[in-house]
mmCIF file of C-alpha atoms in Angstrom:
data_model
loop_
_atom_site.group_PDB
_atom_site.id
_atom_site.type_symbol
_atom_site.label_atom_id
_atom_site.label_comp_id
_atom_site.label_asym_id
_atom_site.label_seq_id
_atom_site.Cartn_x
_atom_site.Cartn_y
_atom_site.Cartn_z
ATOM 1 C CA MET A 58 -4.928 11.502 -8.117
ATOM 2 C CA PHE A 59 -1.669 10.178 -9.623
ATOM 3 C CA ASP A 60 -0.110 10.916 -12.971
ATOM 4 C CA LYS A 61 0.889 8.157 -15.374
ATOM 5 C CA ALA A 62 4.544 8.180 -14.220
ATOM 6 C CA ILE A 63 3.512 7.405 -10.624
ATOM 7 C CA TRP A 64 1.182 4.603 -11.738
ATOM 8 C CA ASP A 65 3.876 3.224 -14.031
ATOM 9 C CA ALA A 66 6.433 3.260 -11.185
ATOM 10 C CA MET A 67 4.017 1.422 -8.881
ATOM 11 C CA PHE A 68 3.320 -1.123 -11.665
ATOM 12 C CA VAL A 69 7.037 -1.722 -12.277
ATOM 13 C CA HIS A 70 7.615 -2.197 -8.549
ATOM 14 C CA ALA A 71 4.631 -4.560 -8.208
ATOM 15 C CA GLN A 72 5.635 -6.672 -11.200
ATOM 16 C CA GLY A 73 9.281 -6.784 -10.104
ATOM 17 C CA GLU A 74 8.407 -8.176 -6.682
ATOM 18 C CA TYR A 75 6.169 -10.965 -8.016
ATOM 19 C CA PRO A 76 5.422 -13.526 -6.560
ATOM 20 C CA ALA A 77 5.728 -11.410 -3.420
ATOM 21 C CA GLU A 78 3.465 -8.490 -2.626
ATOM 22 C CA CYS A 79 5.176 -5.148 -3.032
ATOM 23 C CA CYS A 80 4.608 -2.172 -0.756
ATOM 24 C CA GLY A 81 5.539 1.454 -0.878
ATOM 25 C CA ILE A 82 4.671 5.047 -0.159
ATOM 26 C CA VAL A 83 3.877 8.020 -2.391
ATOM 27 C CA THR A 84 4.745 11.439 -1.033
ATOM 28 C CA GLU A 85 3.869 14.875 -2.331
ATOM 29 C CA ASP A 86 6.058 17.904 -1.769
ATOM 30 C CA ALA A 87 4.872 21.431 -1.007
ATOM 31 C CA SER A 88 4.565 22.220 -4.708
ATOM 32 C CA GLY A 89 2.464 19.106 -5.419
ATOM 33 C CA VAL A 90 5.199 16.984 -7.000
ATOM 34 C CA GLN A 91 4.668 13.320 -6.164
ATOM 35 C CA VAL A 92 7.456 10.811 -5.570
ATOM 36 C CA ILE A 93 7.209 7.048 -5.183
ATOM 37 C CA HIS A 94 9.203 5.325 -2.414
ATOM 38 C CA PRO A 95 9.338 1.546 -2.925
ATOM 39 C CA CYS A 96 9.725 -0.174 0.438
ATOM 40 C CA GLU A 97 10.979 -3.594 1.420
ATOM 41 C CA ASN A 98 8.264 -6.106 2.245
ATOM 42 C CA ILE A 99 9.608 -7.694 5.446
ATOM 43 C CA GLN A 100 6.731 -10.187 5.751
ATOM 44 C CA ASP A 101 8.955 -13.190 4.897
ATOM 45 C CA LYS A 102 11.479 -12.178 7.572
ATOM 46 C CA LEU A 103 8.694 -11.946 10.141
ATOM 47 C CA HIS A 104 7.302 -15.298 9.010
ATOM 48 C CA ALA A 105 10.745 -16.963 9.206
ATOM 49 C CA ALA A 106 11.386 -15.581 12.689
ATOM 50 C CA ASP A 107 7.969 -16.415 14.122
ATOM 51 C CA PRO A 108 5.598 -18.343 11.844
ATOM 52 C CA GLU A 109 3.033 -18.753 14.595
ATOM 53 C CA THR A 110 2.626 -14.997 15.076
ATOM 54 C CA HIS A 111 3.139 -14.262 11.349
ATOM 55 C CA PRO A 112 1.574 -17.230 9.514
ATOM 56 C CA ARG A 113 1.354 -15.462 6.149
ATOM 57 C CA THR A 114 4.247 -15.027 3.725
ATOM 58 C CA SER A 115 4.884 -12.182 1.292
ATOM 59 C CA ARG A 116 2.742 -13.953 -1.291
ATOM 60 C CA THR A 117 -0.386 -13.037 0.666
ATOM 61 C CA ALA A 118 0.701 -10.212 2.959
ATOM 62 C CA TYR A 119 2.958 -7.219 3.269
ATOM 63 C CA ARG A 120 4.610 -5.413 6.099
ATOM 64 C CA MET A 121 6.765 -2.356 5.674
ATOM 65 C CA ASN A 122 9.825 -1.757 7.772
ATOM 66 C CA ASP A 123 8.384 0.744 10.281
ATOM 67 C CA MET A 124 11.652 2.672 10.598
ATOM 68 C CA HIS A 125 11.913 3.058 6.825
ATOM 69 C CA ALA A 126 8.321 4.273 6.601
ATOM 70 C CA MET A 127 8.869 6.735 9.452
ATOM 71 C CA LYS A 128 12.004 8.061 7.739
ATOM 72 C CA ILE A 129 10.088 8.638 4.491
ATOM 73 C CA GLN A 130 7.305 10.424 6.386
ATOM 74 C CA SER A 131 9.737 12.522 8.414
ATOM 75 C CA GLU A 132 11.737 13.626 5.377
ATOM 76 C CA ALA A 133 8.577 14.501 3.454
ATOM 77 C CA GLU A 134 7.165 16.533 6.340
ATOM 78 C CA GLN A 135 10.457 18.335 6.993
ATOM 79 C CA ALA A 136 10.377 19.427 3.343
ATOM 80 C CA GLY A 137 6.800 20.703 3.706
ATOM 81 C CA GLY A 138 5.246 17.644 2.089
ATOM 82 C CA ARG A 139 3.208 14.689 3.209
ATOM 83 C CA ILE A 140 2.344 11.065 2.555
ATOM 84 C CA VAL A 141 -0.486 10.841 0.017
ATOM 85 C CA ALA A 142 -0.620 7.071 -0.589
ATOM 86 C CA ILE A 143 0.432 3.715 0.783
ATOM 87 C CA TYR A 144 0.313 1.097 -1.944
ATOM 88 C CA HIS A 145 0.742 -2.641 -2.202
ATOM 89 C CA SER A 146 0.075 -5.416 -4.658
ATOM 90 C CA HIS A 147 -2.076 -8.516 -4.595
ATOM 91 C CA ILE A 148 -0.731 -11.714 -6.104
ATOM 92 C CA ASP A 149 -2.864 -13.701 -8.549
ATOM 93 C CA VAL A 150 -6.110 -12.222 -7.221
ATOM 94 C CA ASP A 151 -8.083 -9.057 -7.875
ATOM 95 C CA ALA A 152 -7.547 -5.790 -6.007
ATOM 96 C CA TYR A 153 -9.695 -5.484 -2.893
ATOM 97 C CA PHE A 154 -9.308 -3.994 0.577
ATOM 98 C CA SER A 155 -9.149 -6.960 2.921
ATOM 99 C CA GLN A 156 -10.032 -6.950 6.587
ATOM 100 C CA GLU A 157 -6.293 -7.229 7.286
ATOM 101 C CA ASP A 158 -5.696 -4.149 5.100
ATOM 102 C CA GLN A 159 -8.426 -2.351 7.050
ATOM 103 C CA ASP A 160 -6.907 -3.390 10.381
ATOM 104 C CA ALA A 161 -3.394 -2.328 9.316
ATOM 105 C CA ALA A 162 -4.623 1.069 8.116
ATOM 106 C CA THR A 163 -6.486 1.946 11.291
ATOM 107 C CA PHE A 164 -5.576 2.646 14.888
ATOM 108 C CA PHE A 165 -8.331 2.346 17.481
ATOM 109 C CA GLY A 166 -10.902 2.378 14.682
ATOM 110 C CA GLU A 167 -9.636 5.564 13.048
ATOM 111 C CA PRO A 168 -7.361 5.932 10.001
ATOM 112 C CA THR A 169 -3.695 5.832 10.975
ATOM 113 C CA TYR A 170 -2.908 8.288 8.171
ATOM 114 C CA PRO A 171 -5.961 10.536 7.647
ATOM 115 C CA GLY A 172 -6.374 11.659 4.049
ATOM 116 C CA VAL A 173 -4.032 8.992 2.682
ATOM 117 C CA VAL A 174 -5.304 6.707 -0.089
ATOM 118 C CA TYR A 175 -4.421 3.035 -0.531
ATOM 119 C CA PRO A 176 -3.843 1.877 -4.115
ATOM 120 C CA ILE A 177 -3.846 -1.894 -4.628
ATOM 121 C CA ILE A 178 -2.293 -3.344 -7.772
ATOM 122 C CA PRO A 179 -3.215 -6.859 -8.904
ATOM 123 C CA VAL A 180 -0.386 -8.905 -10.412
ATOM 124 C CA LYS A 181 -1.457 -12.108 -12.112
ATOM 125 C CA ASN A 182 0.921 -14.639 -13.660
ATOM 126 C CA ALA A 183 3.810 -12.202 -13.128
ATOM 127 C CA ARG A 184 2.098 -9.374 -15.039
ATOM 128 C CA VAL A 185 0.295 -6.324 -13.700
ATOM 129 C CA ASP A 186 -3.422 -6.557 -14.403
ATOM 130 C CA VAL A 187 -3.554 -3.022 -15.832
ATOM 131 C CA GLY A 188 -7.040 -1.640 -15.369
ATOM 132 C CA GLY A 189 -7.624 -3.890 -12.343
ATOM 133 C CA GLU A 190 -5.943 -1.493 -9.917
ATOM 134 C CA LYS A 191 -8.162 0.079 -7.276
ATOM 135 C CA VAL A 192 -7.784 2.855 -4.720
ATOM 136 C CA PHE A 193 -9.373 2.915 -1.292
ATOM 137 C CA GLN A 194 -9.914 5.824 1.090
ATOM 138 C CA TRP A 195 -11.363 6.194 4.577
ATOM 139 C CA ARG A 196 -15.003 7.265 4.761
ATOM 140 C CA ASP A 197 -16.234 8.763 8.022
ATOM 141 C CA SER A 198 -19.820 7.930 7.066
ATOM 142 C CA SER A 199 -19.143 4.170 7.100
ATOM 143 C CA SER A 200 -16.065 4.136 9.361
ATOM 144 C CA LYS A 201 -14.200 2.003 6.869
ATOM 145 C CA PHE A 202 -12.139 2.206 3.699
ATOM 146 C CA GLU A 203 -14.115 2.275 0.472
ATOM 147 C CA GLU A 204 -13.132 2.231 -3.189
ATOM 148 C CA VAL A 205 -12.821 5.654 -4.817
ATOM 149 C CA GLU A 206 -12.695 6.689 -8.445
ATOM 150 C CA ILE A 207 -9.191 6.624 -9.845
ATOM 151 C CA ARG A 208 -9.609 8.855 -12.853
#
């Protein structure tokens, strides 16, 4: 799924953003080379601007800048590649795919990015819980995201 360098880059990003959740995208070019694209978690900006609409902070939620994400996708596709993963971290809890994660990853009950996997990296006490990471992928049979084998 991902080589060690990609996992390590996601871990470094996740640990560096603690106590905020990190978020990012992994793309794959036409030859299969994967690249990580750390993104800014704008959840605190949304919360500061409108705490009623966005009650959660970056400690418990993430939101990518949509324009940044679209730029990453556009550049990958123009080069013959694609998005293969959208990752984020969880702070001081285990990795799981929450209902909010499910809602954010779907559009009218279907995956927003078909074929894309969603790695979640737990960071506890400012350290990545290596071995606690999980990956989730859409399953047509259940119409929801389910954990898949990483290795």
